[in-house]
Amino acid sequence: MKPSYGMISRWGVVSFADSLDCVGILARDSETLSTAFDILSVHDPADPTCVTDEIRVGLPSNDYMSLDGIRIGIPMEYFPTELDVSITEEFSKGLELLRKAGAKLVPISLPSTRYALSAYYVISSAEASSNLARYDGVEYGEHAEPDSTFNGTVGDIYALTRSKNFGAEVKRRILLGTYALTAAAFDNYFLQAQRLRLRIRADFDRVFESPNPLAQSEGGSPQDKVDYILHPSAIRTAPKLDDPSSSNSLESYMQDILTVPASLAGLPSVSIPSGSASDGWPIGISLVGQWGSDRSLLRAVMEIEKAFHQER
Amino acid sequence: MLLVSRHVRRQSHLHSLLTWSRLSRSNFSNSAAHNEQVDEFDPLNDAATPRRKSAHKKSKEKPQSVRDQWPGWNIVVGIEVHAQLKTRNKLFSHTIVAENPDIMPNERVSLFDAAFPGTLPRINPMCISLAARTALALQADIQPRSAFDRKHYFYGDLPAGYQITQNYAPFARNGHVELLKTGKQVRIKQIQIEQDTAKSLSSGSGTTYDLNRVGMPLLEIVSQPDITSAEEAGEYVRSLQAILRSVGVSDGMMEAGSFRCDVNVSIHRDGEPMGTRTEVKNLNSIKSVILATNAEVVRQMAILNAVPSSSSNSPRIAQETLTFDEDTMLTRPLRSKEGVEDYRYMPDPNLPNVLFRKDDVSSIQDELMALGMTGHGPDGHVHYGWYGTKRRLQSLLDVSAPSSSVSDVKHSNAMEHMLRDLEVLMLLDAGKTVGWDGEVENGAVAFFERAIKGDQHSTHRRDPKVVLNWMIHELLGQLTYRQLTFAQNPLSAEQLGDIVDAVEASQITNTAGKTLLRHILDAATPLASDSSTDSTHTPPSLSIQSLIDQLGLAKSRSDTDLEEWCQRAIDELPDKAERVREGKLNVINALVGRVMKISKGAADAVSARAVLATKLGIQLQDGKSE
């Protein structure tokens, strides 16, 4: 489960991208998830982005619900060509089970989805380049000692430590992020990405029945309202360590394409195991709720689990 | 005088301010020409400034206009000040700031200050309040919404690799500093809140860093380039120090590091566009601000003068950052940076916007009012801090501008004296310690206003002019003589008020009042070292009325007493008495003096003179003899 942004305190979490980082929970079943979530989801004054009790009291709870009558939105933009066919087939089977349980499946459109991946990588790389600037080997951590022939600036000394101790992917993101924040690129990349982020959040706000407790979004054409959104969790099964696509960054970044929009919008999302793909490896489907609906989302997940369990 | 100025140099904190008033007090007893001498002892001048003969001479001469000094050239100076807010906790962490500056390095550092992974900022609301006070004192517009950005660069004094500052949306915009001496207004561009960096110490083996200072709250105050000379730059710094101290937000001390200046200098010939500006950093005293500005102007002028402006090969001033070397008295470039550094400003995603609306502004205004830091100008406009207090006192004293008409010369002189006394009072007050978290100690102004009030039962208020006179000319002088600072003053405001009442009611003579005051100071002096600075407690044994009785100072209404005293005076000074009888009428004053001494000031001088005259059988000029 990835909870709503700001539900669980980030104090103590090594920051990657502050506006995106969330503490998540992995468990075998939704009941365990719920128990763990209830314990962790409290206000912490040490984290300025952790929401106050004032906001928490008004949020939906995990009262009993049945899937009968629940409207589940299926976003049409979440079936890109890269999506493995066997995953789509499994997904459809799952939808059938939900329909049988009484859920209403509603086709919806989230038009800004196609910008989500690039917006995500610009923002997260930029923030990461900022958050990782502190790893210089001075106050703590590994330190690469310059040799006797060294003659450079403070920045050069830092570069020794950082070049040696950061992994390749980390360095890549830091460089991209640094570029995105430079004066020349700032407007075109970082600011644009933030504008897209607002649009993506507005897309979600337009389809969810309940309004976003944190902020109002504007614009866009009215759509049918839904209670939750359901989509395949990933476009393919987990790549193996020696998989050629792992070494190609762009391809590996593509893996995130379906989960990134909920992260950008700060929405809660639970990935539920749902069969396996043609290569025999497990796949999942993700249920997404409006910001702050974590508890009711977990309840719905429990019902979906039951519906799937009955059939399998 | 020379001895005292050496003493001033050694003192490194603001009690040098009180030394100023001690010096000026002795000046006041002299002629009106002391105005020029006052300039010599700049009240808020760095105590570390040695009094160079040439500088002294310059201040005595009429200041040359800048245009005369550098004919054909325009000097454009802007100043960026970083003032440390005096809060108990840091800006984004709850690290407790040390009250004692002599702590060990790296003792007051939290995980957040040291940029440990997993830490997050927590804003200290006191910093916002103090920033608001400053904005009000500088007549700046507090922005309803401001935000924090990260300024990225790699340097040893920046553990996180970025400084949290306000680049895109500063806390306040506009406003101005009214220079204390000349009244010229230097416009402010903006005021922003930001973190301080570590303190670095270069030694032979390298550089070490003390993180105690990391994360301390700073107010960056950026001026518009309205300053036109090095002296004016010094004046601006002095004025801003006074203003910040007057609202209790910062110590404003350059040597101690709570007030730092960077000076931006450019020059251009008349009629030509603005020149390239350079920045001189690391200036840690007012003296160096003035000297560095001058040095930079001279350096730039030499470069530009080398080739006439019409030449196509005209040399350009490089846009660079410089430091001022006090040994060579020249500016030189800091370690070269390639071009202008890109700080990659990014809004800090952890920190919410600072929202400061009308209600918030009102509550700060009310707070300042309650602390006695406001005042209305003649146009009804409210001022805060230094100028608020000044205007409030001016209206209290009913001060009007000195009149130019001949018949009003006497009134005009009195007005001038009062204005000067007011200046002394303001500066005396400026010397009080700035408290933590904006708490304010009572200083000279609070004392003055309390002394005017009168006791809670009576509706009458004492004449502020009279009280001011007593305070500045008698109390201050007596404190100085006893080498006491105003903070060590044992006389309470109530006691001073009671003395004034007794004199004004003719219960005792003026001289008796002075005697009373000195008596209280003498009686309390052995206690002064262990008593608190709170001079409000009136021990019952020191009530004015009981002292008057105890010392027998009440003006004698009986003629018999006066008769006795005068006879005694004549008996004690037979030679003088003889000379008066012989016709040396002026010598009678010596006898009057003796009468005053005998009566401990209780006698009325005028009556004494008359009685003496009668006894000596002479006719006084004014025909007053019985």
Tab-separated table of C-alpha atoms in Angstrom, chain B residues 220-442:
chain	number	residue	atom	x	y	z
B	220	GLU	CA	18.510	39.743	4.870
B	221	ILE	CA	17.739	43.406	4.279
B	222	VAL	CA	18.555	44.564	0.767
B	223	SER	CA	18.725	48.269	0.040
B	224	GLN	CA	18.181	50.010	-3.260
B	225	PRO	CA	21.320	51.640	-4.633
B	226	ASP	CA	20.393	55.005	-3.101
B	227	ILE	CA	23.589	55.508	-1.147
B	228	THR	CA	25.978	58.013	-2.676
B	229	SER	CA	29.130	57.944	-0.582
B	230	ALA	CA	31.222	55.852	1.754
B	231	GLU	CA	30.267	57.989	4.743
B	232	GLU	CA	26.620	57.615	3.891
B	233	ALA	CA	27.165	53.869	3.742
B	234	GLY	CA	28.508	53.949	7.277
B	235	GLU	CA	25.585	56.093	8.358
B	236	TYR	CA	23.128	53.657	6.795
B	237	VAL	CA	24.648	50.757	8.691
B	238	ARG	CA	24.556	52.668	11.973
B	239	SER	CA	20.956	53.682	11.449
B	240	LEU	CA	19.839	50.171	10.579
B	241	GLN	CA	21.589	48.799	13.662
B	242	ALA	CA	19.724	51.276	15.845
B	243	ILE	CA	16.392	50.475	14.246
B	244	LEU	CA	16.770	46.716	14.644
B	245	ARG	CA	17.800	47.103	18.263
B	246	SER	CA	14.921	49.451	18.909
B	247	VAL	CA	12.332	46.768	18.069
B	248	GLY	CA	14.245	44.156	20.008
B	249	VAL	CA	14.893	41.763	17.141
B	250	SER	CA	18.672	41.675	17.011
B	251	ASP	CA	21.780	42.738	18.913
B	252	GLY	CA	22.983	44.340	15.697
B	253	MET	CA	26.637	43.963	16.668
B	254	MET	CA	29.093	43.672	13.836
B	255	GLU	CA	32.130	42.449	15.738
B	256	ALA	CA	30.090	39.785	17.489
B	257	GLY	CA	28.843	38.591	14.137
B	258	SER	CA	25.156	39.294	14.595
B	259	PHE	CA	25.237	41.964	11.872
B	260	ARG	CA	27.082	41.498	8.578
B	261	CYS	CA	27.309	43.765	5.550
B	262	ASP	CA	28.062	43.299	1.899
B	263	VAL	CA	28.525	46.467	-0.099
B	264	ASN	CA	27.741	46.777	-3.809
B	265	VAL	CA	29.616	49.577	-5.528
B	266	SER	CA	29.473	51.009	-9.011
B	267	ILE	CA	30.470	54.358	-10.472
B	268	HIS	CA	29.632	56.208	-13.647
B	269	ARG	CA	30.313	59.581	-15.168
B	270	ASP	CA	27.598	62.196	-15.325
B	271	GLY	CA	25.177	61.520	-18.109
B	272	GLU	CA	26.368	57.963	-18.697
B	273	PRO	CA	24.573	54.749	-17.873
B	274	MET	CA	25.173	52.913	-14.594
B	275	GLY	CA	28.487	51.149	-14.280
B	276	THR	CA	29.144	47.503	-13.481
B	277	ARG	CA	28.759	46.807	-9.846
B	278	THR	CA	31.145	44.795	-7.711
B	279	GLU	CA	30.425	43.295	-4.352
B	280	VAL	CA	32.664	43.626	-1.322
B	281	LYS	CA	31.989	40.983	1.301
B	282	ASN	CA	33.145	40.100	4.799
B	283	LEU	CA	32.961	43.591	6.254
B	284	ASN	CA	32.854	43.325	10.002
B	285	SER	CA	32.890	46.898	11.258
B	286	ILE	CA	31.487	50.264	10.277
B	287	LYS	CA	34.985	51.541	9.783
B	288	SER	CA	35.694	48.839	7.251
B	289	VAL	CA	32.397	49.514	5.471
B	290	ILE	CA	33.463	53.116	4.956
B	291	LEU	CA	37.078	52.351	4.094
B	292	ALA	CA	36.216	49.464	1.778
B	293	THR	CA	33.634	51.506	-0.107
B	294	ASN	CA	36.135	54.288	-0.590
B	295	ALA	CA	38.861	51.886	-1.641
B	296	GLU	CA	36.586	50.269	-4.192
B	297	VAL	CA	35.482	53.630	-5.606
B	298	VAL	CA	39.093	54.664	-5.955
B	299	ARG	CA	40.027	51.367	-7.582
B	300	GLN	CA	37.217	51.536	-10.107
B	301	MET	CA	37.919	55.170	-10.837
B	302	ALA	CA	41.557	54.423	-11.553
B	303	ILE	CA	40.588	51.752	-14.069
B	304	LEU	CA	38.010	53.901	-15.814
B	305	ASN	CA	40.150	57.016	-15.777
B	306	ALA	CA	43.007	55.231	-17.501
B	307	VAL	CA	41.248	55.556	-20.838
B	308	PRO	CA	38.775	58.309	-21.800
B	309	SER	CA	35.199	57.118	-22.022
B	310	SER	CA	34.931	57.916	-25.702
B	311	SER	CA	37.558	55.357	-26.615
B	312	SER	CA	36.289	52.113	-28.034
B	313	ASN	CA	38.885	50.280	-26.012
B	314	SER	CA	37.498	51.585	-22.748
B	315	PRO	CA	38.335	49.214	-19.930
B	316	ARG	CA	35.444	47.579	-18.153
B	317	ILE	CA	35.027	46.847	-14.526
B	318	ALA	CA	34.830	43.109	-14.017
B	319	GLN	CA	31.739	41.997	-12.159
B	320	GLU	CA	33.374	40.229	-9.277
B	321	THR	CA	33.210	39.591	-5.584
B	322	LEU	CA	35.913	41.167	-3.496
B	323	THR	CA	37.128	41.214	0.032
B	324	PHE	CA	38.663	44.115	1.909
B	325	ASP	CA	42.163	43.703	3.230
B	326	GLU	CA	42.572	45.839	6.332
B	327	ASP	CA	46.350	45.749	6.152
B	328	THR	CA	46.728	47.069	2.634
B	329	MET	CA	43.451	49.045	2.801
B	330	LEU	CA	42.590	47.728	-0.624
B	331	THR	CA	39.919	45.495	-2.044
B	332	ARG	CA	40.944	42.327	-3.824
B	333	PRO	CA	39.018	39.596	-5.592
B	334	LEU	CA	37.887	36.613	-3.573
B	335	ARG	CA	38.813	33.202	-4.867
B	336	SER	CA	37.683	33.488	-8.470
B	337	LYS	CA	34.421	31.955	-9.499
B	338	GLU	CA	33.712	31.284	-13.160
B	339	GLY	CA	31.185	33.881	-14.009
B	340	VAL	CA	28.053	34.218	-11.943
B	341	GLU	CA	27.113	31.133	-9.963
B	342	ASP	CA	23.801	29.435	-10.724
B	343	TYR	CA	22.177	28.658	-7.405
B	344	ARG	CA	19.408	26.539	-8.906
B	345	TYR	CA	16.746	28.012	-6.633
B	346	MET	CA	14.023	25.441	-5.956
B	347	PRO	CA	10.939	25.966	-3.767
B	348	ASP	CA	11.453	23.917	-0.603
B	349	PRO	CA	8.851	21.124	-0.818
B	350	ASN	CA	8.838	20.536	2.940
B	351	LEU	CA	7.880	23.999	4.061
B	352	PRO	CA	4.401	25.470	3.731
B	353	ASN	CA	3.868	29.045	2.627
B	354	VAL	CA	4.151	31.725	5.261
B	355	LEU	CA	0.732	33.332	5.437
B	356	PHE	CA	0.679	36.711	7.128
B	357	ARG	CA	-2.627	38.457	6.798
B	358	LYS	CA	-4.134	41.677	8.109
B	359	ASP	CA	-5.014	40.084	11.452
B	360	ASP	CA	-1.459	38.919	11.901
B	361	VAL	CA	-0.121	42.369	11.075
B	362	SER	CA	-2.521	43.923	13.585
B	363	SER	CA	-1.427	41.640	16.362
B	364	ILE	CA	2.222	42.573	15.825
B	365	GLN	CA	1.256	46.243	15.768
B	366	ASP	CA	-0.581	45.784	19.065
B	367	GLU	CA	2.409	43.994	20.518
B	368	LEU	CA	4.707	46.874	19.592
B	369	MET	CA	2.258	49.350	21.050
B	370	ALA	CA	2.198	47.447	24.336
B	371	LEU	CA	6.002	47.437	24.390
B	372	GLY	CA	6.124	51.200	23.950
B	373	MET	CA	7.631	51.081	20.513
B	374	THR	CA	5.115	53.144	18.568
B	375	GLY	CA	4.402	56.791	17.977
B	376	HIS	CA	2.439	59.042	15.668
B	377	GLY	CA	4.054	61.538	13.375
B	378	PRO	CA	2.544	64.990	12.924
B	379	ASP	CA	0.609	63.687	9.923
B	380	GLY	CA	-1.005	61.005	12.074
B	381	HIS	CA	0.975	58.223	10.419
B	382	VAL	CA	2.098	55.489	12.814
B	383	HIS	CA	5.795	54.666	13.115
B	384	TYR	CA	7.414	51.743	14.880
B	385	GLY	CA	10.700	51.182	16.613
B	386	TRP	CA	13.249	53.983	16.756
B	387	TYR	CA	11.172	56.513	14.853
B	388	GLY	CA	7.971	55.557	16.599
B	389	THR	CA	9.522	56.161	19.994
B	390	LYS	CA	11.123	59.380	18.805
B	391	ARG	CA	7.868	60.760	17.471
B	392	ARG	CA	5.986	59.741	20.566
B	393	LEU	CA	8.487	61.518	22.777
B	394	GLN	CA	8.503	64.550	20.526
B	395	SER	CA	4.771	64.949	20.810
B	396	LEU	CA	5.009	64.287	24.553
B	397	LEU	CA	7.520	67.091	24.879
B	398	ASP	CA	5.471	69.244	22.552
B	399	VAL	CA	8.506	69.819	20.433
B	400	SER	CA	8.136	72.113	17.513
B	401	ALA	CA	10.842	72.985	15.069
B	402	PRO	CA	13.195	75.698	16.327
B	403	SER	CA	11.798	79.032	15.272
B	404	SER	CA	13.772	81.317	13.013
B	405	SER	CA	12.184	84.574	14.053
B	406	VAL	CA	14.351	86.813	16.212
B	407	SER	CA	11.808	87.333	18.942
B	408	ASP	CA	11.574	83.635	19.393
B	409	VAL	CA	15.297	83.190	19.856
B	410	LYS	CA	14.921	82.278	23.492
B	411	HIS	CA	12.190	79.791	22.706
B	412	SER	CA	14.250	78.533	19.819
B	413	ASN	CA	17.270	77.944	22.014
B	414	ALA	CA	15.180	76.138	24.571
B	415	MET	CA	13.746	73.976	21.802
B	416	GLU	CA	17.208	73.144	20.531
B	417	HIS	CA	18.353	72.170	23.999
B	418	MET	CA	15.371	69.949	24.378
B	419	LEU	CA	15.919	68.271	21.046
B	420	ARG	CA	19.452	67.531	22.073
B	421	ASP	CA	18.317	66.160	25.410
B	422	LEU	CA	15.854	63.999	23.527
B	423	GLU	CA	18.666	62.674	21.354
B	424	VAL	CA	20.630	61.765	24.454
B	425	LEU	CA	17.619	60.012	25.909
B	426	MET	CA	17.062	58.015	22.715
B	427	LEU	CA	20.682	56.980	22.536
B	428	LEU	CA	20.771	56.099	26.200
B	429	ASP	CA	17.764	53.911	25.637
B	430	ALA	CA	19.413	52.319	22.624
B	431	GLY	CA	22.111	50.981	24.919
B	432	LYS	CA	19.762	48.697	26.823
B	433	THR	CA	20.251	44.980	26.317
B	434	VAL	CA	18.176	43.372	23.597
B	435	GLY	CA	16.255	40.465	25.097
B	436	TRP	CA	15.738	36.984	23.678
B	437	ASP	CA	12.661	36.174	21.621
B	438	GLY	CA	11.743	39.831	21.381
B	439	GLU	CA	11.421	40.359	25.112
B	440	VAL	CA	12.199	43.899	26.073
B	441	GLU	CA	14.032	45.263	29.050
B	442	ASN	CA	13.041	48.629	30.419
